[in-house]
């Protein structure tokens, strides 16, 4: 298997399947599929492809990160609340060679104190948070540059 630099794994963690319905004052009214579409459009304009998985199960996200090794060029991950305590996701991302973007719709640093800890940040190339849906476009643009897409 060879790594495809144009293939981006987009991972959505726990509770993000409820977007659109869940706490709209915090997360907005767009659904997760709307955000994935934003990422797909940005990706296709930059010659990238998105593979998207949402799961409420930590193990499934860890397996997906393992599956990206030697196959995907980059990972964009909004882990949901796993951000704040999943050392398993931290370790899986540490074993991935390409760029990793940590993504949040809200700005966790401006919310409850327990959200100020991210165990993903130390293994992320960078973090995009607080820009709502636009963050999905920004994250794709960031990976395009990081993997050296000519049009980025
Ligand atoms: C979130 C922020 C997390 O603190 C929270 O647990 C989420 C969503 C965001 O996208 O803003 O579920 O990752």
mmCIF file with all atom_site columns, C-alpha atoms and ligand atoms in Angstrom:
data_model
loop_
_atom_site.group_PDB
_atom_site.id
_atom_site.type_symbol
_atom_site.label_atom_id
_atom_site.label_alt_id
_atom_site.label_comp_id
_atom_site.label_asym_id
_atom_site.label_entity_id
_atom_site.label_seq_id
_atom_site.pdbx_PDB_ins_code
_atom_site.Cartn_x
_atom_site.Cartn_y
_atom_site.Cartn_z
_atom_site.occupancy
_atom_site.B_iso_or_equiv
_atom_site.pdbx_formal_charge
_atom_site.auth_seq_id
_atom_site.auth_comp_id
_atom_site.auth_asym_id
_atom_site.auth_atom_id
_atom_site.pdbx_PDB_model_num
ATOM   1   C CA . UNK A 1 1   ? 0.000   0.000  0.000  1.00 0.00 ? 1   UNK A CA 1
ATOM   2   C CA . UNK A 1 2   ? 1.292   3.498  -0.792 1.00 0.00 ? 2   UNK A CA 1
ATOM   3   C CA . UNK A 1 3   ? 0.268   6.751  0.807  1.00 0.00 ? 3   UNK A CA 1
ATOM   4   C CA . UNK A 1 4   ? -1.993  8.901  -1.352 1.00 0.00 ? 4   UNK A CA 1
ATOM   5   C CA . UNK A 1 5   ? -1.143  12.517 -0.441 1.00 0.00 ? 5   UNK A CA 1
ATOM   6   C CA . UNK A 1 6   ? -4.452  13.672 -1.940 1.00 0.00 ? 6   UNK A CA 1
ATOM   7   C CA . UNK A 1 7   ? -6.581  11.462 0.328  1.00 0.00 ? 7   UNK A CA 1
ATOM   8   C CA . UNK A 1 8   ? -7.724  13.198 3.541  1.00 0.00 ? 8   UNK A CA 1
ATOM   9   C CA . UNK A 1 9   ? -9.326  11.267 6.389  1.00 0.00 ? 9   UNK A CA 1
ATOM   10  C CA . UNK A 1 10  ? -11.981 13.441 8.054  1.00 0.00 ? 10  UNK A CA 1
ATOM   11  C CA . UNK A 1 11  ? -12.954 12.050 11.456 1.00 0.00 ? 11  UNK A CA 1
ATOM   12  C CA . UNK A 1 12  ? -15.923 13.179 13.512 1.00 0.00 ? 12  UNK A CA 1
ATOM   13  C CA . UNK A 1 13  ? -16.148 11.995 17.091 1.00 0.00 ? 13  UNK A CA 1
ATOM   14  C CA . UNK A 1 14  ? -18.702 11.513 19.765 1.00 0.00 ? 14  UNK A CA 1
ATOM   15  C CA . UNK A 1 15  ? -22.097 13.282 19.569 1.00 0.00 ? 15  UNK A CA 1
ATOM   16  C CA . UNK A 1 16  ? -21.298 15.036 16.304 1.00 0.00 ? 16  UNK A CA 1
ATOM   17  C CA . UNK A 1 17  ? -23.975 12.943 14.575 1.00 0.00 ? 17  UNK A CA 1
ATOM   18  C CA . UNK A 1 18  ? -26.470 15.153 16.474 1.00 0.00 ? 18  UNK A CA 1
ATOM   19  C CA . UNK A 1 19  ? -25.263 18.415 14.904 1.00 0.00 ? 19  UNK A CA 1
ATOM   20  C CA . UNK A 1 20  ? -28.105 20.524 13.581 1.00 0.00 ? 20  UNK A CA 1
ATOM   21  C CA . UNK A 1 21  ? -30.259 19.440 16.502 1.00 0.00 ? 21  UNK A CA 1
ATOM   22  C CA . UNK A 1 22  ? -27.781 19.515 19.381 1.00 0.00 ? 22  UNK A CA 1
ATOM   23  C CA . UNK A 1 23  ? -27.265 22.821 21.248 1.00 0.00 ? 23  UNK A CA 1
ATOM   24  C CA . UNK A 1 24  ? -27.775 24.990 18.129 1.00 0.00 ? 24  UNK A CA 1
ATOM   25  C CA . UNK A 1 25  ? -26.841 28.125 20.087 1.00 0.00 ? 25  UNK A CA 1
ATOM   26  C CA . UNK A 1 26  ? -23.343 26.670 20.483 1.00 0.00 ? 26  UNK A CA 1
ATOM   27  C CA . UNK A 1 27  ? -22.891 24.551 17.372 1.00 0.00 ? 27  UNK A CA 1
ATOM   28  C CA . UNK A 1 28  ? -25.240 26.159 14.819 1.00 0.00 ? 28  UNK A CA 1
ATOM   29  C CA . UNK A 1 29  ? -27.998 24.630 12.732 1.00 0.00 ? 29  UNK A CA 1
ATOM   30  C CA . UNK A 1 30  ? -25.923 22.889 10.049 1.00 0.00 ? 30  UNK A CA 1
ATOM   31  C CA . UNK A 1 31  ? -25.771 19.101 10.141 1.00 0.00 ? 31  UNK A CA 1
ATOM   32  C CA . UNK A 1 32  ? -22.604 17.035 10.129 1.00 0.00 ? 32  UNK A CA 1
ATOM   33  C CA . UNK A 1 33  ? -23.333 16.124 6.516  1.00 0.00 ? 33  UNK A CA 1
ATOM   34  C CA . UNK A 1 34  ? -23.424 19.866 5.685  1.00 0.00 ? 34  UNK A CA 1
ATOM   35  C CA . UNK A 1 35  ? -19.962 20.259 7.256  1.00 0.00 ? 35  UNK A CA 1
ATOM   36  C CA . UNK A 1 36  ? -18.652 17.195 5.419  1.00 0.00 ? 36  UNK A CA 1
ATOM   37  C CA . UNK A 1 37  ? -19.999 18.707 2.168  1.00 0.00 ? 37  UNK A CA 1
ATOM   38  C CA . UNK A 1 38  ? -18.145 21.962 2.929  1.00 0.00 ? 38  UNK A CA 1
ATOM   39  C CA . UNK A 1 39  ? -14.959 19.917 3.377  1.00 0.00 ? 39  UNK A CA 1
ATOM   40  C CA . UNK A 1 40  ? -15.626 17.919 0.163  1.00 0.00 ? 40  UNK A CA 1
ATOM   41  C CA . UNK A 1 41  ? -16.167 21.080 -1.938 1.00 0.00 ? 41  UNK A CA 1
ATOM   42  C CA . UNK A 1 42  ? -13.013 22.722 -0.589 1.00 0.00 ? 42  UNK A CA 1
ATOM   43  C CA . UNK A 1 43  ? -11.121 19.490 -1.181 1.00 0.00 ? 43  UNK A CA 1
ATOM   44  C CA . UNK A 1 44  ? -12.251 19.027 -4.765 1.00 0.00 ? 44  UNK A CA 1
ATOM   45  C CA . UNK A 1 45  ? -11.241 22.625 -5.591 1.00 0.00 ? 45  UNK A CA 1
ATOM   46  C CA . UNK A 1 46  ? -7.746  21.786 -4.318 1.00 0.00 ? 46  UNK A CA 1
ATOM   47  C CA . UNK A 1 47  ? -7.359  18.365 -5.921 1.00 0.00 ? 47  UNK A CA 1
ATOM   48  C CA . UNK A 1 48  ? -7.964  16.481 -2.665 1.00 0.00 ? 48  UNK A CA 1
ATOM   49  C CA . UNK A 1 49  ? -10.462 13.776 -1.731 1.00 0.00 ? 49  UNK A CA 1
ATOM   50  C CA . UNK A 1 50  ? -12.237 13.341 1.602  1.00 0.00 ? 50  UNK A CA 1
ATOM   51  C CA . UNK A 1 51  ? -13.014 10.061 3.312  1.00 0.00 ? 51  UNK A CA 1
ATOM   52  C CA . UNK A 1 52  ? -15.395 10.790 6.206  1.00 0.00 ? 52  UNK A CA 1
ATOM   53  C CA . UNK A 1 53  ? -16.246 8.699  9.251  1.00 0.00 ? 53  UNK A CA 1
ATOM   54  C CA . UNK A 1 54  ? -18.319 9.660  12.291 1.00 0.00 ? 54  UNK A CA 1
ATOM   55  C CA . UNK A 1 55  ? -18.372 7.445  15.328 1.00 0.00 ? 55  UNK A CA 1
ATOM   56  C CA . UNK A 1 56  ? -19.439 7.620  18.944 1.00 0.00 ? 56  UNK A CA 1
ATOM   57  C CA . UNK A 1 57  ? -17.036 4.769  19.713 1.00 0.00 ? 57  UNK A CA 1
ATOM   58  C CA . UNK A 1 58  ? -13.458 5.620  20.614 1.00 0.00 ? 58  UNK A CA 1
ATOM   59  C CA . UNK A 1 59  ? -12.246 2.235  19.338 1.00 0.00 ? 59  UNK A CA 1
ATOM   60  C CA . UNK A 1 60  ? -13.737 2.825  15.889 1.00 0.00 ? 60  UNK A CA 1
ATOM   61  C CA . UNK A 1 61  ? -11.942 6.157  15.585 1.00 0.00 ? 61  UNK A CA 1
ATOM   62  C CA . UNK A 1 62  ? -8.672  4.547  16.712 1.00 0.00 ? 62  UNK A CA 1
ATOM   63  C CA . UNK A 1 63  ? -9.124  1.796  14.079 1.00 0.00 ? 63  UNK A CA 1
ATOM   64  C CA . UNK A 1 64  ? -9.787  4.429  11.402 1.00 0.00 ? 64  UNK A CA 1
ATOM   65  C CA . UNK A 1 65  ? -6.577  6.259  12.347 1.00 0.00 ? 65  UNK A CA 1
ATOM   66  C CA . UNK A 1 66  ? -4.656  2.979  12.133 1.00 0.00 ? 66  UNK A CA 1
ATOM   67  C CA . UNK A 1 67  ? -6.255  2.368  8.733  1.00 0.00 ? 67  UNK A CA 1
ATOM   68  C CA . UNK A 1 68  ? -5.005  5.743  7.503  1.00 0.00 ? 68  UNK A CA 1
ATOM   69  C CA . UNK A 1 69  ? -1.374  4.776  8.116  1.00 0.00 ? 69  UNK A CA 1
ATOM   70  C CA . UNK A 1 70  ? 0.447   4.313  4.819  1.00 0.00 ? 70  UNK A CA 1
ATOM   71  C CA . UNK A 1 71  ? -2.753  5.170  2.922  1.00 0.00 ? 71  UNK A CA 1
ATOM   72  C CA . UNK A 1 72  ? -3.974  8.737  3.643  1.00 0.00 ? 72  UNK A CA 1
ATOM   73  C CA . UNK A 1 73  ? -1.833  11.850 3.347  1.00 0.00 ? 73  UNK A CA 1
ATOM   74  C CA . UNK A 1 74  ? -3.460  13.721 6.221  1.00 0.00 ? 74  UNK A CA 1
ATOM   75  C CA . UNK A 1 75  ? -6.109  13.619 8.925  1.00 0.00 ? 75  UNK A CA 1
ATOM   76  C CA . UNK A 1 76  ? -8.615  16.276 9.974  1.00 0.00 ? 76  UNK A CA 1
ATOM   77  C CA . UNK A 1 77  ? -10.251 15.335 13.266 1.00 0.00 ? 77  UNK A CA 1
ATOM   78  C CA . UNK A 1 78  ? -13.000 16.883 15.355 1.00 0.00 ? 78  UNK A CA 1
ATOM   79  C CA . UNK A 1 79  ? -12.976 14.386 18.212 1.00 0.00 ? 79  UNK A CA 1
ATOM   80  C CA . UNK A 1 80  ? -15.934 15.995 20.087 1.00 0.00 ? 80  UNK A CA 1
ATOM   81  C CA . UNK A 1 81  ? -15.574 15.419 23.833 1.00 0.00 ? 81  UNK A CA 1
ATOM   82  C CA . UNK A 1 82  ? -12.902 12.743 23.191 1.00 0.00 ? 82  UNK A CA 1
ATOM   83  C CA . UNK A 1 83  ? -10.641 15.781 22.652 1.00 0.00 ? 83  UNK A CA 1
ATOM   84  C CA . UNK A 1 84  ? -10.467 16.293 26.364 1.00 0.00 ? 84  UNK A CA 1
ATOM   85  C CA . UNK A 1 85  ? -9.556  12.810 27.610 1.00 0.00 ? 85  UNK A CA 1
ATOM   86  C CA . UNK A 1 86  ? -8.861  10.232 24.911 1.00 0.00 ? 86  UNK A CA 1
ATOM   87  C CA . UNK A 1 87  ? -5.234  9.253  25.304 1.00 0.00 ? 87  UNK A CA 1
ATOM   88  C CA . UNK A 1 88  ? -6.035  6.344  22.975 1.00 0.00 ? 88  UNK A CA 1
ATOM   89  C CA . UNK A 1 89  ? -6.784  8.799  20.146 1.00 0.00 ? 89  UNK A CA 1
ATOM   90  C CA . UNK A 1 90  ? -3.683  10.794 21.115 1.00 0.00 ? 90  UNK A CA 1
ATOM   91  C CA . UNK A 1 91  ? -1.483  7.688  20.805 1.00 0.00 ? 91  UNK A CA 1
ATOM   92  C CA . UNK A 1 92  ? -3.082  6.561  17.531 1.00 0.00 ? 92  UNK A CA 1
ATOM   93  C CA . UNK A 1 93  ? -2.498  10.016 15.994 1.00 0.00 ? 93  UNK A CA 1
ATOM   94  C CA . UNK A 1 94  ? 1.092   9.997  17.260 1.00 0.00 ? 94  UNK A CA 1
ATOM   95  C CA . UNK A 1 95  ? 1.628   6.868  15.155 1.00 0.00 ? 95  UNK A CA 1
ATOM   96  C CA . UNK A 1 96  ? 0.359   8.607  11.990 1.00 0.00 ? 96  UNK A CA 1
ATOM   97  C CA . UNK A 1 97  ? 3.074   10.153 9.818  1.00 0.00 ? 97  UNK A CA 1
ATOM   98  C CA . UNK A 1 98  ? 1.241   12.937 7.947  1.00 0.00 ? 98  UNK A CA 1
ATOM   99  C CA . UNK A 1 99  ? -0.221  16.275 9.034  1.00 0.00 ? 99  UNK A CA 1
ATOM   100 C CA . UNK A 1 100 ? -3.060  16.199 11.592 1.00 0.00 ? 100 UNK A CA 1
ATOM   101 C CA . UNK A 1 101 ? -5.472  19.104 11.979 1.00 0.00 ? 101 UNK A CA 1
ATOM   102 C CA . UNK A 1 102 ? -7.525  19.301 15.167 1.00 0.00 ? 102 UNK A CA 1
ATOM   103 C CA . UNK A 1 103 ? -10.837 20.972 14.349 1.00 0.00 ? 103 UNK A CA 1
ATOM   104 C CA . UNK A 1 104 ? -13.647 22.373 16.498 1.00 0.00 ? 104 UNK A CA 1
ATOM   105 C CA . UNK A 1 105 ? -16.793 24.254 15.558 1.00 0.00 ? 105 UNK A CA 1
ATOM   106 C CA . UNK A 1 106 ? -16.803 26.193 18.829 1.00 0.00 ? 106 UNK A CA 1
ATOM   107 C CA . UNK A 1 107 ? -13.796 27.638 20.642 1.00 0.00 ? 107 UNK A CA 1
ATOM   108 C CA . UNK A 1 108 ? -13.346 25.222 23.557 1.00 0.00 ? 108 UNK A CA 1
ATOM   109 C CA . UNK A 1 109 ? -10.887 27.624 25.233 1.00 0.00 ? 109 UNK A CA 1
ATOM   110 C CA . UNK A 1 110 ? -13.657 30.178 25.637 1.00 0.00 ? 110 UNK A CA 1
ATOM   111 C CA . UNK A 1 111 ? -16.031 27.694 27.293 1.00 0.00 ? 111 UNK A CA 1
ATOM   112 C CA . UNK A 1 112 ? -16.041 25.590 30.501 1.00 0.00 ? 112 UNK A CA 1
ATOM   113 C CA . UNK A 1 113 ? -12.607 25.110 32.127 1.00 0.00 ? 113 UNK A CA 1
ATOM   114 C CA . UNK A 1 114 ? -12.596 21.334 31.479 1.00 0.00 ? 114 UNK A CA 1
ATOM   115 C CA . UNK A 1 115 ? -12.699 22.013 27.711 1.00 0.00 ? 115 UNK A CA 1
ATOM   116 C CA . UNK A 1 116 ? -9.388  23.896 27.918 1.00 0.00 ? 116 UNK A CA 1
ATOM   117 C CA . UNK A 1 117 ? -7.444  20.652 28.004 1.00 0.00 ? 117 UNK A CA 1
ATOM   118 C CA . UNK A 1 118 ? -6.929  18.947 24.662 1.00 0.00 ? 118 UNK A CA 1
ATOM   119 C CA . UNK A 1 119 ? -5.009  15.675 24.671 1.00 0.00 ? 119 UNK A CA 1
ATOM   120 C CA . UNK A 1 120 ? -5.072  15.792 20.853 1.00 0.00 ? 120 UNK A CA 1
ATOM   121 C CA . UNK A 1 121 ? -3.332  19.182 20.524 1.00 0.00 ? 121 UNK A CA 1
ATOM   122 C CA . UNK A 1 122 ? 0.148   17.834 21.408 1.00 0.00 ? 122 UNK A CA 1
ATOM   123 C CA . UNK A 1 123 ? 0.037   15.473 18.423 1.00 0.00 ? 123 UNK A CA 1
ATOM   124 C CA . UNK A 1 124 ? -1.700  17.870 16.012 1.00 0.00 ? 124 UNK A CA 1
ATOM   125 C CA . UNK A 1 125 ? 0.146   19.934 13.425 1.00 0.00 ? 125 UNK A CA 1
ATOM   126 C CA . UNK A 1 126 ? -2.289  22.715 14.301 1.00 0.00 ? 126 UNK A CA 1
ATOM   127 C CA . UNK A 1 127 ? -5.756  23.468 15.627 1.00 0.00 ? 127 UNK A CA 1
ATOM   128 C CA . UNK A 1 128 ? -8.641  25.356 14.018 1.00 0.00 ? 128 UNK A CA 1
ATOM   129 C CA . UNK A 1 129 ? -11.434 26.265 16.412 1.00 0.00 ? 129 UNK A CA 1
ATOM   130 C CA . UNK A 1 130 ? -14.248 28.749 16.795 1.00 0.00 ? 130 UNK A CA 1
ATOM   131 C CA . UNK A 1 131 ? -15.024 29.380 13.116 1.00 0.00 ? 131 UNK A CA 1
ATOM   132 C CA . UNK A 1 132 ? -18.075 27.102 12.839 1.00 0.00 ? 132 UNK A CA 1
ATOM   133 C CA . UNK A 1 133 ? -18.553 25.496 9.457  1.00 0.00 ? 133 UNK A CA 1
ATOM   134 C CA . UNK A 1 134 ? -15.885 27.696 7.911  1.00 0.00 ? 134 UNK A CA 1
ATOM   135 C CA . UNK A 1 135 ? -13.382 25.716 9.973  1.00 0.00 ? 135 UNK A CA 1
ATOM   136 C CA . UNK A 1 136 ? -13.957 22.715 7.706  1.00 0.00 ? 136 UNK A CA 1
ATOM   137 C CA . UNK A 1 137 ? -12.875 24.766 4.674  1.00 0.00 ? 137 UNK A CA 1
ATOM   138 C CA . UNK A 1 138 ? -9.930  26.265 6.569  1.00 0.00 ? 138 UNK A CA 1
ATOM   139 C CA . UNK A 1 139 ? -8.794  22.810 7.706  1.00 0.00 ? 139 UNK A CA 1
ATOM   140 C CA . UNK A 1 140 ? -8.858  21.477 4.138  1.00 0.00 ? 140 UNK A CA 1
ATOM   141 C CA . UNK A 1 141 ? -6.904  24.506 2.912  1.00 0.00 ? 141 UNK A CA 1
ATOM   142 C CA . UNK A 1 142 ? -4.347  23.935 5.671  1.00 0.00 ? 142 UNK A CA 1
ATOM   143 C CA . UNK A 1 143 ? -3.799  20.277 4.745  1.00 0.00 ? 143 UNK A CA 1
ATOM   144 C CA . UNK A 1 144 ? -3.579  21.162 1.044  1.00 0.00 ? 144 UNK A CA 1
ATOM   145 C CA . UNK A 1 145 ? -0.631  23.421 1.828  1.00 0.00 ? 145 UNK A CA 1
ATOM   146 C CA . UNK A 1 146 ? 0.915   20.935 4.221  1.00 0.00 ? 146 UNK A CA 1
ATOM   147 C CA . UNK A 1 147 ? 0.843   18.077 1.686  1.00 0.00 ? 147 UNK A CA 1
ATOM   148 C CA . UNK A 1 148 ? 2.107   20.411 -1.032 1.00 0.00 ? 148 UNK A CA 1
ATOM   149 C CA . UNK A 1 149 ? -0.893  20.500 -3.366 1.00 0.00 ? 149 UNK A CA 1
ATOM   150 C CA . UNK A 1 150 ? 0.157   22.678 -6.325 1.00 0.00 ? 150 UNK A CA 1
ATOM   151 C CA . UNK A 1 151 ? -3.131  24.657 -6.378 1.00 0.00 ? 151 UNK A CA 1
ATOM   152 C CA . UNK A 1 152 ? -3.057  25.429 -2.625 1.00 0.00 ? 152 UNK A CA 1
HETATM 153 C C1 . LIG B 2 .   ? -16.417 20.338 19.871 1.00 0.00 ? 1   LIG B C1 1
HETATM 154 C C2 . LIG B 2 .   ? -15.982 20.943 21.216 1.00 0.00 ? 1   LIG B C2 1
HETATM 155 C C3 . LIG B 2 .   ? -15.947 19.886 22.302 1.00 0.00 ? 1   LIG B C3 1
HETATM 156 O O1 . LIG B 2 .   ? -15.583 20.469 23.547 1.00 0.00 ? 1   LIG B O1 1
HETATM 157 C C4 . LIG B 2 .   ? -17.321 19.255 22.469 1.00 0.00 ? 1   LIG B C4 1
HETATM 158 O O2 . LIG B 2 .   ? -17.267 18.216 23.429 1.00 0.00 ? 1   LIG B O2 1
HETATM 159 C C5 . LIG B 2 .   ? -17.906 18.785 21.188 1.00 0.00 ? 1   LIG B C5 1
HETATM 160 C C6 . LIG B 2 .   ? -17.734 19.600 19.990 1.00 0.00 ? 1   LIG B C6 1
HETATM 161 C C7 . LIG B 2 .   ? -16.582 21.429 18.795 1.00 0.00 ? 1   LIG B C7 1
HETATM 162 O O3 . LIG B 2 .   ? -16.608 21.084 17.616 1.00 0.00 ? 1   LIG B O3 1
HETATM 163 O O4 . LIG B 2 .   ? -16.740 22.608 19.126 1.00 0.00 ? 1   LIG B O4 1
HETATM 164 O O5 . LIG B 2 .   ? -18.597 17.775 21.146 1.00 0.00 ? 1   LIG B O5 1
HETATM 165 O O6 . LIG B 2 .   ? -15.416 19.441 19.445 1.00 0.00 ? 1   LIG B O6 1
#
